[in-house]
PDB file of C-alpha atoms in Angstrom:
ATOM      1  CA  MET A   1    -106.151 -50.021  86.042  1.00  0.00           C
ATOM      2  CA  SER A   2    -102.891 -49.548  84.184  1.00  0.00           C
ATOM      3  CA  GLY A   3    -102.034 -46.348  82.362  1.00  0.00           C
ATOM      4  CA  PRO A   4    -101.185 -45.920  78.692  1.00  0.00           C
ATOM      5  CA  ASP A   5     -98.221 -47.584  77.054  1.00  0.00           C
ATOM      6  CA  PRO A   6     -94.967 -45.762  78.032  1.00  0.00           C
ATOM      7  CA  ALA A   7     -94.300 -44.712  74.417  1.00  0.00           C
ATOM      8  CA  ILE A   8     -97.818 -43.289  74.025  1.00  0.00           C
ATOM      9  CA  ALA A   9     -97.432 -41.520  77.367  1.00  0.00           C
ATOM     10  CA  ALA A  10     -94.068 -40.025  76.322  1.00  0.00           C
ATOM     11  CA  VAL A  11     -95.514 -38.562  73.130  1.00  0.00           C
ATOM     12  CA  ARG A  12     -98.600 -37.245  74.904  1.00  0.00           C
ATOM     13  CA  THR A  13     -96.479 -35.622  77.600  1.00  0.00           C
ATOM     14  CA  ALA A  14     -94.293 -33.879  75.023  1.00  0.00           C
ATOM     15  CA  VAL A  15     -97.354 -32.544  73.194  1.00  0.00           C
ATOM     16  CA  ARG A  16     -99.109 -31.475  76.390  1.00  0.00           C
ATOM     17  CA  GLU A  17     -96.061 -29.520  77.564  1.00  0.00           C
ATOM     18  CA  PHE A  18     -95.652 -27.914  74.159  1.00  0.00           C
ATOM     19  CA  LEU A  19     -99.302 -26.836  73.922  1.00  0.00           C
ATOM     20  CA  ALA A  20     -99.155 -25.419  77.444  1.00  0.00           C
ATOM     21  CA  SER A  21     -96.246 -23.162  76.450  1.00  0.00           C
ATOM     22  CA  ALA A  22     -97.461 -22.304  72.928  1.00  0.00           C
ATOM     23  CA  SER A  23    -101.033 -21.485  74.050  1.00  0.00           C
ATOM     24  CA  PRO A  24    -102.826 -21.910  70.703  1.00  0.00           C
ATOM     25  CA  ARG A  25    -106.285 -20.389  70.423  1.00  0.00           C
ATOM     26  CA  ASP A  26    -109.270 -22.532  69.470  1.00  0.00           C
ATOM     27  CA  GLU A  27    -107.659 -25.025  67.131  1.00  0.00           C
ATOM     28  CA  VAL A  28    -104.382 -26.580  66.117  1.00  0.00           C
ATOM     29  CA  TYR A  29    -103.323 -28.176  62.845  1.00  0.00           C
ATOM     30  CA  VAL A  30    -101.180 -31.284  62.461  1.00  0.00           C
ATOM     31  CA  ALA A  31     -99.161 -32.048  59.321  1.00  0.00           C
ATOM     32  CA  VAL A  32     -99.727 -35.741  58.632  1.00  0.00           C
ATOM     33  CA  SER A  33     -97.650 -37.818  56.230  1.00  0.00           C
ATOM     34  CA  GLY A  34     -98.951 -41.170  57.380  1.00  0.00           C
ATOM     35  CA  GLY A  35     -95.587 -42.073  58.905  1.00  0.00           C
ATOM     36  CA  ALA A  36     -95.070 -43.059  62.534  1.00  0.00           C
ATOM     37  CA  ASP A  37     -93.939 -39.626  63.726  1.00  0.00           C
ATOM     38  CA  SER A  38     -96.943 -37.716  62.393  1.00  0.00           C
ATOM     39  CA  LEU A  39     -99.479 -40.381  63.396  1.00  0.00           C
ATOM     40  CA  ALA A  40     -98.186 -40.578  66.969  1.00  0.00           C
ATOM     41  CA  LEU A  41     -98.259 -36.785  67.042  1.00  0.00           C
ATOM     42  CA  THR A  42    -101.838 -36.712  65.757  1.00  0.00           C
ATOM     43  CA  GLU A  43    -103.065 -39.105  68.456  1.00  0.00           C
ATOM     44  CA  ALA A  44    -101.308 -37.137  71.176  1.00  0.00           C
ATOM     45  CA  ALA A  45    -102.615 -33.807  69.868  1.00  0.00           C
ATOM     46  CA  ALA A  46    -106.164 -35.189  69.735  1.00  0.00           C
ATOM     47  CA  PHE A  47    -105.852 -36.679  73.228  1.00  0.00           C
ATOM     48  CA  THR A  48    -104.288 -33.673  74.976  1.00  0.00           C
ATOM     49  CA  GLY A  49    -105.762 -30.946  72.777  1.00  0.00           C
ATOM     50  CA  GLY A  50    -109.246 -32.332  73.137  1.00  0.00           C
ATOM     51  CA  ARG A  51    -108.990 -32.086  76.912  1.00  0.00           C
ATOM     52  CA  ALA A  52    -107.895 -28.475  76.522  1.00  0.00           C
ATOM     53  CA  GLY A  53    -110.867 -27.650  74.305  1.00  0.00           C
ATOM     54  CA  LEU A  54    -108.851 -27.449  71.087  1.00  0.00           C
ATOM     55  CA  LYS A  55    -110.071 -28.604  67.706  1.00  0.00           C
ATOM     56  CA  VAL A  56    -107.412 -30.741  66.031  1.00  0.00           C
ATOM     57  CA  ARG A  57    -107.318 -30.569  62.247  1.00  0.00           C
ATOM     58  CA  ALA A  58    -105.079 -32.880  60.213  1.00  0.00           C
ATOM     59  CA  LEU A  59    -103.495 -31.674  56.966  1.00  0.00           C
ATOM     60  CA  VAL A  60    -102.147 -34.280  54.534  1.00  0.00           C
ATOM     61  CA  VAL A  61    -100.029 -33.066  51.609  1.00  0.00           C
ATOM     62  CA  ASP A  62    -100.175 -35.156  48.435  1.00  0.00           C
ATOM     63  CA  HIS A  63     -96.999 -34.354  46.485  1.00  0.00           C
ATOM     64  CA  GLY A  64     -98.012 -36.568  43.564  1.00  0.00           C
ATOM     65  CA  LEU A  65     -94.458 -37.851  43.216  1.00  0.00           C
ATOM     66  CA  GLN A  66     -95.182 -41.568  43.605  1.00  0.00           C
ATOM     67  CA  ASP A  67     -97.650 -44.006  42.109  1.00  0.00           C
ATOM     68  CA  GLY A  68    -100.645 -44.307  44.381  1.00  0.00           C
ATOM     69  CA  SER A  69     -99.909 -41.064  46.223  1.00  0.00           C
ATOM     70  CA  ALA A  70    -103.592 -40.090  46.249  1.00  0.00           C
ATOM     71  CA  GLU A  71    -104.541 -43.378  47.919  1.00  0.00           C
ATOM     72  CA  THR A  72    -101.698 -43.004  50.429  1.00  0.00           C
ATOM     73  CA  ALA A  73    -102.855 -39.480  51.298  1.00  0.00           C
ATOM     74  CA  ALA A  74    -106.474 -40.579  51.650  1.00  0.00           C
ATOM     75  CA  ARG A  75    -105.429 -43.421  53.951  1.00  0.00           C
ATOM     76  CA  ALA A  76    -103.366 -41.039  56.099  1.00  0.00           C
ATOM     77  CA  ALA A  77    -106.359 -38.704  56.416  1.00  0.00           C
ATOM     78  CA  SER A  78    -108.623 -41.599  57.378  1.00  0.00           C
ATOM     79  CA  THR A  79    -106.148 -42.822  59.999  1.00  0.00           C
ATOM     80  CA  ALA A  80    -105.844 -39.305  61.428  1.00  0.00           C
ATOM     81  CA  ARG A  81    -109.612 -39.184  61.930  1.00  0.00           C
ATOM     82  CA  GLU A  82    -109.546 -42.628  63.553  1.00  0.00           C
ATOM     83  CA  LEU A  83    -106.878 -41.354  65.951  1.00  0.00           C
ATOM     84  CA  GLY A  84    -109.127 -38.513  67.063  1.00  0.00           C
ATOM     85  CA  ALA A  85    -108.557 -35.618  64.665  1.00  0.00           C
ATOM     86  CA  ASP A  86    -111.719 -33.549  64.291  1.00  0.00           C
ATOM     87  CA  THR A  87    -111.118 -33.060  60.574  1.00  0.00           C
ATOM     88  CA  ALA A  88    -108.596 -34.279  58.008  1.00  0.00           C
ATOM     89  CA  GLU A  89    -107.964 -32.567  54.684  1.00  0.00           C
ATOM     90  CA  VAL A  90    -105.802 -33.633  51.743  1.00  0.00           C
ATOM     91  CA  LEU A  91    -103.846 -30.838  50.038  1.00  0.00           C
ATOM     92  CA  LYS A  92    -102.640 -31.592  46.507  1.00  0.00           C
ATOM     93  CA  VAL A  93     -99.535 -29.741  45.346  1.00  0.00           C
ATOM     94  CA  ARG A  94     -97.321 -29.489  42.284  1.00  0.00           C
ATOM     95  CA  VAL A  95     -93.642 -30.054  42.948  1.00  0.00           C
ATOM     96  CA  GLU A  96     -91.524 -27.906  40.672  1.00  0.00           C
ATOM     97  CA  GLY A  97     -88.745 -25.351  40.707  1.00  0.00           C
ATOM     98  CA  ALA A  98     -85.030 -25.180  41.371  1.00  0.00           C
ATOM     99  CA  GLY A  99     -82.976 -27.031  43.961  1.00  0.00           C
ATOM    100  CA  GLY A 100     -83.793 -30.645  43.173  1.00  0.00           C
ATOM    101  CA  PRO A 101     -86.877 -32.722  44.026  1.00  0.00           C
ATOM    102  CA  GLU A 102     -86.236 -32.788  47.783  1.00  0.00           C
ATOM    103  CA  ALA A 103     -86.054 -28.991  48.094  1.00  0.00           C
ATOM    104  CA  ALA A 104     -88.924 -28.452  45.651  1.00  0.00           C
ATOM    105  CA  ALA A 105     -91.150 -30.881  47.569  1.00  0.00           C
ATOM    106  CA  ARG A 106     -90.324 -29.134  50.822  1.00  0.00           C
ATOM    107  CA  ARG A 107     -91.241 -25.716  49.389  1.00  0.00           C
ATOM    108  CA  ALA A 108     -94.505 -27.056  47.999  1.00  0.00           C
ATOM    109  CA  ARG A 109     -95.370 -28.791  51.274  1.00  0.00           C
ATOM    110  CA  TYR A 110     -94.715 -25.811  53.513  1.00  0.00           C
ATOM    111  CA  GLY A 111     -96.482 -23.490  51.101  1.00  0.00           C
ATOM    112  CA  ALA A 112     -99.583 -25.670  51.114  1.00  0.00           C
ATOM    113  CA  LEU A 113     -99.601 -25.990  54.897  1.00  0.00           C
ATOM    114  CA  ARG A 114     -99.225 -22.246  55.375  1.00  0.00           C
ATOM    115  CA  SER A 115    -101.991 -21.527  52.854  1.00  0.00           C
ATOM    116  CA  ALA A 116    -104.370 -23.834  54.727  1.00  0.00           C
ATOM    117  CA  LEU A 117    -104.188 -21.752  57.892  1.00  0.00           C
ATOM    118  CA  PRO A 118    -107.193 -19.501  58.537  1.00  0.00           C
ATOM    119  CA  GLY A 119    -105.187 -16.481  59.690  1.00  0.00           C
ATOM    120  CA  ALA A 120    -101.985 -15.095  61.137  1.00  0.00           C
ATOM    121  CA  HIS A 121    -102.309 -16.947  64.437  1.00  0.00           C
ATOM    122  CA  GLY A 122    -102.626 -20.505  63.127  1.00  0.00           C
ATOM    123  CA  LEU A 123    -100.273 -23.181  64.400  1.00  0.00           C
ATOM    124  CA  VAL A 124     -99.176 -26.289  62.486  1.00  0.00           C
ATOM    125  CA  LEU A 125     -97.606 -29.120  64.468  1.00  0.00           C
ATOM    126  CA  LEU A 126     -94.818 -30.986  62.666  1.00  0.00           C
ATOM    127  CA  GLY A 127     -93.590 -34.475  63.560  1.00  0.00           C
ATOM    128  CA  HIS A 128     -89.858 -33.708  63.680  1.00  0.00           C
ATOM    129  CA  THR A 129     -88.163 -35.856  66.316  1.00  0.00           C
ATOM    130  CA  LEU A 130     -84.908 -35.837  68.252  1.00  0.00           C
ATOM    131  CA  ASP A 131     -83.399 -37.915  65.429  1.00  0.00           C
ATOM    132  CA  ASP A 132     -84.409 -35.316  62.832  1.00  0.00           C
ATOM    133  CA  GLN A 133     -82.790 -32.635  64.988  1.00  0.00           C
ATOM    134  CA  ALA A 134     -79.561 -34.643  65.156  1.00  0.00           C
ATOM    135  CA  GLU A 135     -79.538 -35.032  61.376  1.00  0.00           C
ATOM    136  CA  THR A 136     -80.088 -31.278  60.955  1.00  0.00           C
ATOM    137  CA  VAL A 137     -77.128 -30.499  63.214  1.00  0.00           C
ATOM    138  CA  LEU A 138     -74.888 -32.932  61.329  1.00  0.00           C
ATOM    139  CA  LEU A 139     -75.897 -31.394  57.995  1.00  0.00           C
ATOM    140  CA  GLY A 140     -75.104 -27.916  59.257  1.00  0.00           C
ATOM    141  CA  LEU A 141     -71.784 -29.070  60.673  1.00  0.00           C
ATOM    142  CA  GLY A 142     -70.765 -30.778  57.445  1.00  0.00           C
ATOM    143  CA  ARG A 143     -71.666 -27.753  55.370  1.00  0.00           C
ATOM    144  CA  GLY A 144     -69.955 -25.259  57.671  1.00  0.00           C
ATOM    145  CA  SER A 145     -73.205 -23.361  58.035  1.00  0.00           C
ATOM    146  CA  GLY A 146     -72.354 -21.705  61.341  1.00  0.00           C
ATOM    147  CA  PRO A 147     -74.037 -21.639  64.767  1.00  0.00           C
ATOM    148  CA  ARG A 148     -77.452 -20.585  63.460  1.00  0.00           C
ATOM    149  CA  SER A 149     -77.693 -23.797  61.455  1.00  0.00           C
ATOM    150  CA  LEU A 150     -76.124 -25.921  64.201  1.00  0.00           C
ATOM    151  CA  ALA A 151     -78.789 -24.608  66.564  1.00  0.00           C
ATOM    152  CA  GLY A 152     -81.189 -26.794  64.611  1.00  0.00           C
ATOM    153  CA  MET A 153     -84.950 -26.494  64.451  1.00  0.00           C
ATOM    154  CA  ARG A 154     -86.848 -24.391  66.964  1.00  0.00           C
ATOM    155  CA  PRO A 155     -89.645 -26.012  68.954  1.00  0.00           C
ATOM    156  CA  LEU A 156     -91.827 -22.983  68.207  1.00  0.00           C
ATOM    157  CA  ASP A 157     -91.224 -21.004  65.029  1.00  0.00           C
ATOM    158  CA  PRO A 158     -94.685 -19.661  64.094  1.00  0.00           C
ATOM    159  CA  PRO A 159     -96.640 -20.933  62.340  1.00  0.00           C
ATOM    160  CA  TRP A 160     -94.654 -24.130  62.915  1.00  0.00           C
ATOM    161  CA  GLY A 161     -94.594 -26.112  66.136  1.00  0.00           C
ATOM    162  CA  ARG A 162     -92.357 -29.114  66.823  1.00  0.00           C
ATOM    163  CA  PRO A 163     -93.443 -30.810  70.060  1.00  0.00           C
ATOM    164  CA  LEU A 164     -91.417 -34.002  69.500  1.00  0.00           C
ATOM    165  CA  LEU A 165     -87.859 -32.656  69.311  1.00  0.00           C
ATOM    166  CA  GLY A 166     -87.128 -34.422  72.592  1.00  0.00           C
ATOM    167  CA  VAL A 167     -88.769 -37.694  71.513  1.00  0.00           C
ATOM    168  CA  THR A 168     -86.932 -40.359  69.528  1.00  0.00           C
ATOM    169  CA  ARG A 169     -88.132 -41.901  66.294  1.00  0.00           C
ATOM    170  CA  ALA A 170     -88.086 -45.290  68.010  1.00  0.00           C
ATOM    171  CA  THR A 171     -90.565 -43.978  70.575  1.00  0.00           C
ATOM    172  CA  THR A 172     -93.058 -42.824  67.939  1.00  0.00           C
ATOM    173  CA  ARG A 173     -92.826 -46.227  66.253  1.00  0.00           C
ATOM    174  CA  ARG A 174     -93.490 -47.985  69.553  1.00  0.00           C
ATOM    175  CA  ALA A 175     -96.400 -45.632  70.193  1.00  0.00           C
ATOM    176  CA  CYS A 176     -97.963 -46.514  66.840  1.00  0.00           C
ATOM    177  CA  ALA A 177     -97.499 -50.223  67.530  1.00  0.00           C
ATOM    178  CA  ALA A 178     -99.217 -49.819  70.892  1.00  0.00           C
ATOM    179  CA  LEU A 179    -102.049 -47.920  69.210  1.00  0.00           C
ATOM    180  CA  GLY A 180    -102.481 -50.709  66.670  1.00  0.00           C
ATOM    181  CA  VAL A 181    -101.586 -48.368  63.808  1.00  0.00           C
ATOM    182  CA  ASP A 182     -99.554 -49.486  60.801  1.00  0.00           C
ATOM    183  CA  PRO A 183     -97.636 -46.389  59.612  1.00  0.00           C
ATOM    184  CA  TRP A 184     -96.848 -45.741  55.966  1.00  0.00           C
ATOM    185  CA  GLN A 185     -93.226 -46.378  55.036  1.00  0.00           C
ATOM    186  CA  ASP A 186     -92.129 -43.660  52.601  1.00  0.00           C
ATOM    187  CA  PRO A 187     -89.748 -45.282  50.075  1.00  0.00           C
ATOM    188  CA  HIS A 188     -87.896 -41.973  49.807  1.00  0.00           C
ATOM    189  CA  ASN A 189     -86.783 -42.485  53.417  1.00  0.00           C
ATOM    190  CA  GLU A 190     -84.719 -45.464  52.250  1.00  0.00           C
ATOM    191  CA  ASP A 191     -83.353 -43.918  49.048  1.00  0.00           C
ATOM    192  CA  PRO A 192     -79.580 -43.320  49.366  1.00  0.00           C
ATOM    193  CA  ARG A 193     -79.732 -40.612  46.702  1.00  0.00           C
ATOM    194  CA  PHE A 194     -80.932 -38.279  49.469  1.00  0.00           C
ATOM    195  CA  THR A 195     -78.291 -36.900  51.822  1.00  0.00           C
ATOM    196  CA  ARG A 196     -80.503 -37.171  54.891  1.00  0.00           C
ATOM    197  CA  VAL A 197     -81.136 -40.848  54.192  1.00  0.00           C
ATOM    198  CA  ARG A 198     -77.414 -41.597  54.163  1.00  0.00           C
ATOM    199  CA  LEU A 199     -76.950 -39.615  57.370  1.00  0.00           C
ATOM    200  CA  ARG A 200     -79.768 -41.615  58.958  1.00  0.00           C
ATOM    201  CA  THR A 201     -78.751 -45.060  57.735  1.00  0.00           C
ATOM    202  CA  GLU A 202     -74.949 -44.793  57.512  1.00  0.00           C
ATOM    203  CA  VAL A 203     -73.386 -41.842  59.329  1.00  0.00           C
ATOM    204  CA  LEU A 204     -75.377 -41.732  62.564  1.00  0.00           C
ATOM    205  CA  PRO A 205     -75.237 -45.526  63.143  1.00  0.00           C
ATOM    206  CA  LEU A 206     -71.460 -45.408  62.620  1.00  0.00           C
ATOM    207  CA  LEU A 207     -71.090 -42.517  65.070  1.00  0.00           C
ATOM    208  CA  GLU A 208     -73.274 -44.357  67.586  1.00  0.00           C
ATOM    209  CA  GLU A 209     -70.987 -47.388  67.268  1.00  0.00           C
ATOM    210  CA  VAL A 210     -67.701 -45.486  67.440  1.00  0.00           C
ATOM    211  CA  LEU A 211     -68.761 -43.203  70.299  1.00  0.00           C
ATOM    212  CA  SER A 212     -70.611 -45.901  72.260  1.00  0.00           C
ATOM    213  CA  GLY A 213     -74.115 -44.554  71.805  1.00  0.00           C
ATOM    214  CA  GLY A 214     -76.032 -41.447  72.767  1.00  0.00           C
ATOM    215  CA  VAL A 215     -74.860 -39.431  69.751  1.00  0.00           C
ATOM    216  CA  ALA A 216     -78.304 -38.348  68.511  1.00  0.00           C
ATOM    217  CA  ALA A 217     -79.291 -37.134  71.981  1.00  0.00           C
ATOM    218  CA  SER A 218     -75.954 -35.319  72.361  1.00  0.00           C
ATOM    219  CA  LEU A 219     -76.368 -33.572  69.008  1.00  0.00           C
ATOM    220  CA  ALA A 220     -79.908 -32.500  69.918  1.00  0.00           C
ATOM    221  CA  ARG A 221     -78.636 -31.228  73.277  1.00  0.00           C
ATOM    222  CA  THR A 222     -75.901 -29.270  71.504  1.00  0.00           C
ATOM    223  CA  ALA A 223     -78.536 -27.722  69.245  1.00  0.00           C
ATOM    224  CA  ALA A 224     -80.560 -26.594  72.270  1.00  0.00           C
ATOM    225  CA  GLN A 225     -77.483 -25.016  73.880  1.00  0.00           C
ATOM    226  CA  LEU A 226     -76.490 -23.216  70.687  1.00  0.00           C
ATOM    227  CA  ARG A 227     -80.065 -22.059  70.143  1.00  0.00           C
ATOM    228  CA  GLU A 228     -80.085 -20.414  73.578  1.00  0.00           C
ATOM    229  CA  ASP A 229     -76.753 -18.706  72.852  1.00  0.00           C
ATOM    230  CA  THR A 230     -77.914 -17.608  69.403  1.00  0.00           C
ATOM    231  CA  GLU A 231     -81.156 -16.158  70.720  1.00  0.00           C
ATOM    232  CA  ALA A 232     -79.278 -14.220  73.422  1.00  0.00           C
ATOM    233  CA  LEU A 233     -76.835 -12.804  70.853  1.00  0.00           C
ATOM    234  CA  ASP A 234     -79.701 -11.939  68.511  1.00  0.00           C
ATOM    235  CA  THR A 235     -81.354  -9.973  71.317  1.00  0.00           C
ATOM    236  CA  LEU A 236     -78.133  -8.029  71.927  1.00  0.00           C
ATOM    237  CA  ALA A 237     -77.726  -7.489  68.179  1.00  0.00           C
ATOM    238  CA  GLY A 238     -81.242  -6.062  68.037  1.00  0.00           C
ATOM    239  CA  GLU A 239     -80.266  -3.447  70.608  1.00  0.00           C
ATOM    240  CA  VAL A 240     -77.134  -2.521  68.650  1.00  0.00           C
ATOM    241  CA  HIS A 241     -79.179  -2.330  65.442  1.00  0.00           C
ATOM    242  CA  LEU A 242     -81.512   0.228  67.055  1.00  0.00           C
ATOM    243  CA  ARG A 243     -78.539   2.400  68.028  1.00  0.00           C
ATOM    244  CA  ALA A 244     -76.744   2.052  64.709  1.00  0.00           C
ATOM    245  CA  PHE A 245     -79.638   2.390  62.255  1.00  0.00           C
ATOM    246  CA  THR A 246     -79.797   5.831  60.634  1.00  0.00           C
ATOM    247  CA  GLY A 247     -82.845   5.363  58.414  1.00  0.00           C
ATOM    248  CA  ASP A 248     -80.896   4.650  55.236  1.00  0.00           C
ATOM    249  CA  GLY A 249     -77.887   2.817  56.600  1.00  0.00           C
ATOM    250  CA  LEU A 250     -75.816   1.940  59.687  1.00  0.00           C
ATOM    251  CA  ASP A 251     -73.553   4.201  61.753  1.00  0.00           C
ATOM    252  CA  VAL A 252     -70.016   2.797  61.487  1.00  0.00           C
ATOM    253  CA  ALA A 253     -68.913   4.408  64.768  1.00  0.00           C
ATOM    254  CA  VAL A 254     -71.559   2.459  66.684  1.00  0.00           C
ATOM    255  CA  LEU A 255     -70.709  -0.820  64.958  1.00  0.00           C
ATOM    256  CA  ALA A 256     -66.939  -0.423  65.386  1.00  0.00           C
ATOM    257  CA  THR A 257     -67.163  -0.720  69.179  1.00  0.00           C
ATOM    258  CA  GLU A 258     -68.921  -4.097  69.065  1.00  0.00           C
ATOM    259  CA  PRO A 259     -67.335  -7.585  68.867  1.00  0.00           C
ATOM    260  CA  PRO A 260     -67.255  -9.032  65.325  1.00  0.00           C
ATOM    261  CA  ALA A 261     -69.742 -11.831  66.130  1.00  0.00           C
ATOM    262  CA  LEU A 262     -72.323  -9.321  67.363  1.00  0.00           C
ATOM    263  CA  ARG A 263     -71.547  -6.883  64.561  1.00  0.00           C
ATOM    264  CA  ARG A 264     -72.138  -9.511  61.890  1.00  0.00           C
ATOM    265  CA  ARG A 265     -75.525 -10.328  63.397  1.00  0.00           C
ATOM    266  CA  VAL A 266     -76.473  -6.655  63.064  1.00  0.00           C
ATOM    267  CA  LEU A 267     -75.273  -6.648  59.467  1.00  0.00           C
ATOM    268  CA  ARG A 268     -77.180  -9.844  58.710  1.00  0.00           C
ATOM    269  CA  ARG A 269     -80.425  -8.338  60.016  1.00  0.00           C
ATOM    270  CA  TRP A 270     -79.875  -5.080  58.137  1.00  0.00           C
ATOM    271  CA  LEU A 271     -79.108  -6.818  54.842  1.00  0.00           C
ATOM    272  CA  LEU A 272     -82.027  -9.247  55.094  1.00  0.00           C
ATOM    273  CA  ASP A 273     -84.411  -6.429  56.030  1.00  0.00           C
ATOM    274  CA  SER A 274     -83.114  -4.507  53.010  1.00  0.00           C
ATOM    275  CA  GLY A 275     -84.017  -7.312  50.617  1.00  0.00           C
ATOM    276  CA  VAL A 276     -80.711  -9.158  50.220  1.00  0.00           C
ATOM    277  CA  ARG A 277     -81.319 -12.872  49.754  1.00  0.00           C
ATOM    278  CA  GLU A 278     -79.060 -15.947  49.592  1.00  0.00           C
ATOM    279  CA  LEU A 279     -76.732 -14.245  52.054  1.00  0.00           C
ATOM    280  CA  THR A 280     -73.610 -16.292  52.834  1.00  0.00           C
ATOM    281  CA  ASP A 281     -70.974 -16.106  55.554  1.00  0.00           C
ATOM    282  CA  ALA A 282     -68.505 -14.849  52.941  1.00  0.00           C
ATOM    283  CA  HIS A 283     -70.865 -11.976  52.078  1.00  0.00           C
ATOM    284  CA  LEU A 284     -71.239 -11.042  55.740  1.00  0.00           C
ATOM    285  CA  ARG A 285     -67.509 -11.116  56.403  1.00  0.00           C
ATOM    286  CA  SER A 286     -66.813  -8.962  53.364  1.00  0.00           C
ATOM    287  CA  VAL A 287     -69.364  -6.365  54.477  1.00  0.00           C
ATOM    288  CA  ASP A 288     -68.010  -6.566  58.029  1.00  0.00           C
ATOM    289  CA  ALA A 289     -64.541  -5.743  56.692  1.00  0.00           C
ATOM    290  CA  LEU A 290     -65.924  -2.324  55.730  1.00  0.00           C
ATOM    291  CA  VAL A 291     -66.115  -1.728  59.483  1.00  0.00           C
ATOM    292  CA  GLY A 292     -63.520  -3.925  61.159  1.00  0.00           C
ATOM    293  CA  ASN A 293     -60.823  -3.867  58.469  1.00  0.00           C
ATOM    294  CA  TRP A 294     -61.422  -0.561  56.707  1.00  0.00           C
ATOM    295  CA  ARG A 295     -58.674   0.408  54.232  1.00  0.00           C
ATOM    296  CA  GLY A 296     -60.685   2.601  51.914  1.00  0.00           C
ATOM    297  CA  GLN A 297     -61.779  -0.402  49.838  1.00  0.00           C
ATOM    298  CA  GLY A 298     -64.659  -0.364  47.395  1.00  0.00           C
ATOM    299  CA  GLY A 299     -68.124  -1.732  47.865  1.00  0.00           C
ATOM    300  CA  VAL A 300     -69.183  -5.357  48.298  1.00  0.00           C
ATOM    301  CA  TRP A 301     -71.410  -6.885  45.621  1.00  0.00           C
ATOM    302  CA  LEU A 302     -74.326  -8.834  47.032  1.00  0.00           C
ATOM    303  CA  PRO A 303     -77.103 -11.051  45.632  1.00  0.00           C
ATOM    304  CA  GLY A 304     -79.897  -9.114  43.973  1.00  0.00           C
ATOM    305  CA  ASP A 305     -77.540  -6.679  42.226  1.00  0.00           C
ATOM    306  CA  LEU A 306     -76.948  -4.638  45.374  1.00  0.00           C
ATOM    307  CA  VAL A 307     -73.733  -3.116  46.678  1.00  0.00           C
ATOM    308  CA  ALA A 308     -72.841  -2.446  50.308  1.00  0.00           C
ATOM    309  CA  LYS A 309     -70.471   0.497  50.622  1.00  0.00           C
ATOM    310  CA  ARG A 310     -69.012   2.785  53.267  1.00  0.00           C
ATOM    311  CA  ALA A 311     -69.426   6.526  52.850  1.00  0.00           C
ATOM    312  CA  HIS A 312     -69.387   9.459  55.283  1.00  0.00           C
ATOM    313  CA  GLY A 313     -69.200   7.205  58.327  1.00  0.00           C
ATOM    314  CA  ARG A 314     -72.138   5.050  57.330  1.00  0.00           C
ATOM    315  CA  LEU A 315     -72.757   1.699  55.674  1.00  0.00           C
ATOM    316  CA  LEU A 316     -75.144   2.071  52.759  1.00  0.00           C
ATOM    317  CA  LEU A 317     -76.825  -0.377  50.413  1.00  0.00           C
ATOM    318  CA  GLU A 318     -77.289   0.757  46.845  1.00  0.00           C
ATOM    319  CA  ALA A 319     -78.104  -0.528  43.391  1.00  0.00           C
ATOM    320  CA  PRO A 320     -75.068  -0.157  41.092  1.00  0.00           C
ATOM    321  CA  GLN A 321     -75.066   2.705  38.652  1.00  0.00           C
ATOM    322  CA  SER A 322     -75.853   1.731  35.059  1.00  0.00           C
ATOM    323  CA  THR A 323     -72.980   2.176  32.649  1.00  0.00           C
ATOM    324  CA  THR A 324     -75.240   2.510  29.579  1.00  0.00           C
TER     325      THR A 324
END
């Protein structure tokens, strides 16, 4: 008796290995769009999770952005149940806020998925593939976002799990074909107004042609290497942060002995923990200059009406004094 189709087997293997390392408790959730990636993921989660005694619960987000979105969501939920999910729930959201429709939809989607979890230990599996990882790396590279962005998406970033980062989009499509499933084709995935669509349909194919193939896999491999380096540096930065933190600031003498790359990681953690948001590389370098290029300069203005300053051998974060 022959085994499962190779594409189905590849997806199942990726999910089985992920679940073995993530060790979810009694149940796992799967974000289902109705596309090939999420449907192949759902079948694999139901197949492997069921054998591990896990309940598999599908979550379908209806963004309400397209005509017939309710019917599309209902069909995705029905297909998820047919593929073995124990339950399938449709979550309706309102897409609004700053940043354009793509960013607003993403915020609404992740907010709805997080809200559906029963507690702090819930795990939601997302259908991001090797191709999505490659696109993420290219976006970060083009925007000069630094190694943290080039490191791409983490396989496990609670409550999010991404078992398919080593599986290609072509494999999930073949898996669905072998399963006899007809995935939904999101028209937004073909709309050139979206940057990711142009990366997917224009930039990556051109790079594959010019560099004789293997570009997506190489970019994903680069992300994995950078992620390992970043995590190691973050661990070292955590140790420096413990030594430098004074309760209300950071000890400059401790920071001054560290390499700039490690120092800026400490500063990033301190500023984020202190409530600074929308932190950029320029902000970090300006604050770092208070340590590595100190000339008695004034404070650095940061988002949220906060000022980082150096005083009495410490870095401090303060709200500016009112002039009225």
